[in-house]
Amino acid sequence: MKLASFGLAVFIGALLPLQALINASLGKQTFGAVFAALASFSIGTLVLLAWWLLSRPGFQFEALAKVPWWAWTGGAIGAVYVAAATLLIPRTGAASLICLIVFGQLLGSLLLDHYGVLHARQPVDAMRVIGTVLVAAGALLVVRPWQAAAG
């Protein structure tokens, strides 16, 4: 089961640069990156609504009243991510963008784990620091900020 979960995570990760490239193309052909991100979220909302209705039709308004305000901010973070990726991918390329995003995700995750934000605390240890340094080195090798952009 764990191997299937890892495989699914890798597959979804492989789709993210394709999503950014598709959104960037839509933005170029229409009204820009923010419009393309809006279109992406709109279509995504319809897909998720259909999925939710097919899998869990029960709904209780009372449950919504118990949700803390910050629990609704995930959508805003997702919107900023999709819009920024749509805007940045033509400037950075797919590989560089994803490397930088993964590095940022790793740094953020280490901090959130270390301080136990919204889940059990998992302190940073030497192996996690070494892993982060290796990811940073890999990102630098892909991004190559010391080279002038081609083109």
PDB file of N, CA and C in Angstrom, residues 16 81 94-112 128-143 145:
ATOM      1  N   LEU A  16       2.301  18.296 -12.118  1.00  0.00           N
ATOM      2  CA  LEU A  16       2.344  19.714 -11.760  1.00  0.00           C
ATOM      3  C   LEU A  16       3.044  20.592 -12.796  1.00  0.00           C
ATOM      4  N   TYR A  81      -0.325  29.847  -5.561  1.00  0.00           N
ATOM      5  CA  TYR A  81       0.605  28.890  -6.182  1.00  0.00           C
ATOM      6  C   TYR A  81       0.322  28.750  -7.678  1.00  0.00           C
ATOM      7  N   ALA A  94      10.118  24.654 -16.865  1.00  0.00           N
ATOM      8  CA  ALA A  94       9.411  23.720 -15.982  1.00  0.00           C
ATOM      9  C   ALA A  94      10.327  23.144 -14.911  1.00  0.00           C
ATOM     10  N   ALA A  95      11.494  22.657 -15.310  1.00  0.00           N
ATOM     11  CA  ALA A  95      12.382  21.992 -14.348  1.00  0.00           C
ATOM     12  C   ALA A  95      12.854  22.950 -13.254  1.00  0.00           C
ATOM     13  N   SER A  96      13.262  24.143 -13.648  1.00  0.00           N
ATOM     14  CA  SER A  96      13.727  25.118 -12.652  1.00  0.00           C
ATOM     15  C   SER A  96      12.608  25.505 -11.698  1.00  0.00           C
ATOM     16  N   LEU A  97      11.435  25.772 -12.249  1.00  0.00           N
ATOM     17  CA  LEU A  97      10.306  26.160 -11.406  1.00  0.00           C
ATOM     18  C   LEU A  97      10.000  25.075 -10.379  1.00  0.00           C
ATOM     19  N   ILE A  98       9.896  23.843 -10.833  1.00  0.00           N
ATOM     20  CA  ILE A  98       9.543  22.760  -9.908  1.00  0.00           C
ATOM     21  C   ILE A  98      10.656  22.528  -8.889  1.00  0.00           C
ATOM     22  N   CYS A  99      11.914  22.612  -9.303  1.00  0.00           N
ATOM     23  CA  CYS A  99      13.020  22.462  -8.339  1.00  0.00           C
ATOM     24  C   CYS A  99      12.945  23.530  -7.249  1.00  0.00           C
ATOM     25  N   LEU A 100      12.709  24.758  -7.638  1.00  0.00           N
ATOM     26  CA  LEU A 100      12.622  25.838  -6.655  1.00  0.00           C
ATOM     27  C   LEU A 100      11.404  25.668  -5.754  1.00  0.00           C
ATOM     28  N   ILE A 101      10.287  25.241  -6.327  1.00  0.00           N
ATOM     29  CA  ILE A 101       9.080  25.001  -5.523  1.00  0.00           C
ATOM     30  C   ILE A 101       9.318  23.860  -4.538  1.00  0.00           C
ATOM     31  N   VAL A 102       9.917  22.773  -5.000  1.00  0.00           N
ATOM     32  CA  VAL A 102      10.186  21.638  -4.110  1.00  0.00           C
ATOM     33  C   VAL A 102      11.138  22.059  -2.990  1.00  0.00           C
ATOM     34  N   PHE A 103      12.146  22.836  -3.310  1.00  0.00           N
ATOM     35  CA  PHE A 103      13.069  23.320  -2.272  1.00  0.00           C
ATOM     36  C   PHE A 103      12.314  24.180  -1.252  1.00  0.00           C
ATOM     37  N   GLY A 104      11.464  25.076  -1.745  1.00  0.00           N
ATOM     38  CA  GLY A 104      10.659  25.892  -0.838  1.00  0.00           C
ATOM     39  C   GLY A 104       9.714  25.048   0.005  1.00  0.00           C
ATOM     40  N   GLN A 105       9.115  24.033  -0.599  1.00  0.00           N
ATOM     41  CA  GLN A 105       8.228  23.134   0.136  1.00  0.00           C
ATOM     42  C   GLN A 105       9.002  22.390   1.231  1.00  0.00           C
ATOM     43  N   LEU A 106      10.195  21.978   0.903  1.00  0.00           N
ATOM     44  CA  LEU A 106      11.011  21.252   1.882  1.00  0.00           C
ATOM     45  C   LEU A 106      11.379  22.147   3.054  1.00  0.00           C
ATOM     46  N   LEU A 107      11.825  23.362   2.768  1.00  0.00           N
ATOM     47  CA  LEU A 107      12.156  24.290   3.859  1.00  0.00           C
ATOM     48  C   LEU A 107      10.932  24.582   4.729  1.00  0.00           C
ATOM     49  N   GLY A 108       9.816  24.877   4.078  1.00  0.00           N
ATOM     50  CA  GLY A 108       8.590  25.142   4.826  1.00  0.00           C
ATOM     51  C   GLY A 108       8.152  23.938   5.641  1.00  0.00           C
ATOM     52  N   SER A 109       8.243  22.760   5.055  1.00  0.00           N
ATOM     53  CA  SER A 109       7.845  21.531   5.751  1.00  0.00           C
ATOM     54  C   SER A 109       8.715  21.254   6.960  1.00  0.00           C
ATOM     55  N   LEU A 110      10.018  21.479   6.806  1.00  0.00           N
ATOM     56  CA  LEU A 110      10.919  21.279   7.949  1.00  0.00           C
ATOM     57  C   LEU A 110      10.537  22.186   9.115  1.00  0.00           C
ATOM     58  N   LEU A 111      10.259  23.438   8.819  1.00  0.00           N
ATOM     59  CA  LEU A 111       9.860  24.377   9.872  1.00  0.00           C
ATOM     60  C   LEU A 111       8.525  23.979  10.498  1.00  0.00           C
ATOM     61  N   LEU A 112       7.543  23.650   9.670  1.00  0.00           N
ATOM     62  CA  LEU A 112       6.234  23.250  10.187  1.00  0.00           C
ATOM     63  C   LEU A 112       6.334  21.980  11.031  1.00  0.00           C
ATOM     64  N   ARG A 128      17.751  15.027   8.113  1.00  0.00           N
ATOM     65  CA  ARG A 128      16.853  15.925   7.386  1.00  0.00           C
ATOM     66  C   ARG A 128      17.618  17.142   6.867  1.00  0.00           C
ATOM     67  N   VAL A 129      18.560  17.646   7.642  1.00  0.00           N
ATOM     68  CA  VAL A 129      19.373  18.781   7.194  1.00  0.00           C
ATOM     69  C   VAL A 129      20.224  18.362   6.002  1.00  0.00           C
ATOM     70  N   ILE A 130      20.835  17.186   6.073  1.00  0.00           N
ATOM     71  CA  ILE A 130      21.648  16.688   4.948  1.00  0.00           C
ATOM     72  C   ILE A 130      20.771  16.522   3.708  1.00  0.00           C
ATOM     73  N   GLY A 131      19.583  15.967   3.876  1.00  0.00           N
ATOM     74  CA  GLY A 131      18.659  15.814   2.754  1.00  0.00           C
ATOM     75  C   GLY A 131      18.286  17.150   2.138  1.00  0.00           C
ATOM     76  N   THR A 132      18.062  18.144   2.978  1.00  0.00           N
ATOM     77  CA  THR A 132      17.722  19.482   2.487  1.00  0.00           C
ATOM     78  C   THR A 132      18.881  20.098   1.721  1.00  0.00           C
ATOM     79  N   VAL A 133      20.084  19.917   2.229  1.00  0.00           N
ATOM     80  CA  VAL A 133      21.267  20.430   1.528  1.00  0.00           C
ATOM     81  C   VAL A 133      21.422  19.742   0.174  1.00  0.00           C
ATOM     82  N   LEU A 134      21.166  18.438   0.120  1.00  0.00           N
ATOM     83  CA  LEU A 134      21.254  17.716  -1.157  1.00  0.00           C
ATOM     84  C   LEU A 134      20.191  18.202  -2.145  1.00  0.00           C
ATOM     85  N   VAL A 135      18.982  18.439  -1.654  1.00  0.00           N
ATOM     86  CA  VAL A 135      17.932  18.975  -2.530  1.00  0.00           C
ATOM     87  C   VAL A 135      18.330  20.368  -3.029  1.00  0.00           C
ATOM     88  N   ALA A 136      18.872  21.194  -2.144  1.00  0.00           N
ATOM     89  CA  ALA A 136      19.320  22.537  -2.543  1.00  0.00           C
ATOM     90  C   ALA A 136      20.407  22.439  -3.607  1.00  0.00           C
ATOM     91  N   ALA A 137      21.348  21.529  -3.414  1.00  0.00           N
ATOM     92  CA  ALA A 137      22.419  21.351  -4.404  1.00  0.00           C
ATOM     93  C   ALA A 137      21.838  20.892  -5.736  1.00  0.00           C
ATOM     94  N   GLY A 138      20.910  19.955  -5.688  1.00  0.00           N
ATOM     95  CA  GLY A 138      20.265  19.489  -6.913  1.00  0.00           C
ATOM     96  C   GLY A 138      19.503  20.606  -7.609  1.00  0.00           C
ATOM     97  N   ALA A 139      18.786  21.410  -6.833  1.00  0.00           N
ATOM     98  CA  ALA A 139      18.047  22.536  -7.413  1.00  0.00           C
ATOM     99  C   ALA A 139      19.003  23.519  -8.077  1.00  0.00           C
ATOM    100  N   LEU A 140      20.125  23.802  -7.430  1.00  0.00           N
ATOM    101  CA  LEU A 140      21.109  24.722  -8.019  1.00  0.00           C
ATOM    102  C   LEU A 140      21.661  24.175  -9.331  1.00  0.00           C
ATOM    103  N   LEU A 141      21.891  22.868  -9.383  1.00  0.00           N
ATOM    104  CA  LEU A 141      22.410  22.268 -10.615  1.00  0.00           C
ATOM    105  C   LEU A 141      21.398  22.344 -11.755  1.00  0.00           C
ATOM    106  N   VAL A 142      20.120  22.262 -11.430  1.00  0.00           N
ATOM    107  CA  VAL A 142      19.087  22.362 -12.463  1.00  0.00           C
ATOM    108  C   VAL A 142      18.852  23.816 -12.858  1.00  0.00           C
ATOM    109  N   VAL A 143      18.731  24.698 -11.873  1.00  0.00           N
ATOM    110  CA  VAL A 143      18.411  26.102 -12.121  1.00  0.00           C
ATOM    111  C   VAL A 143      19.599  26.853 -12.727  1.00  0.00           C
ATOM    112  N   PRO A 145      21.744  29.355 -11.603  1.00  0.00           N
ATOM    113  CA  PRO A 145      21.560  30.816 -11.592  1.00  0.00           C
ATOM    114  C   PRO A 145      22.807  31.586 -12.046  1.00  0.00           C
TER     115      PRO A 145
END
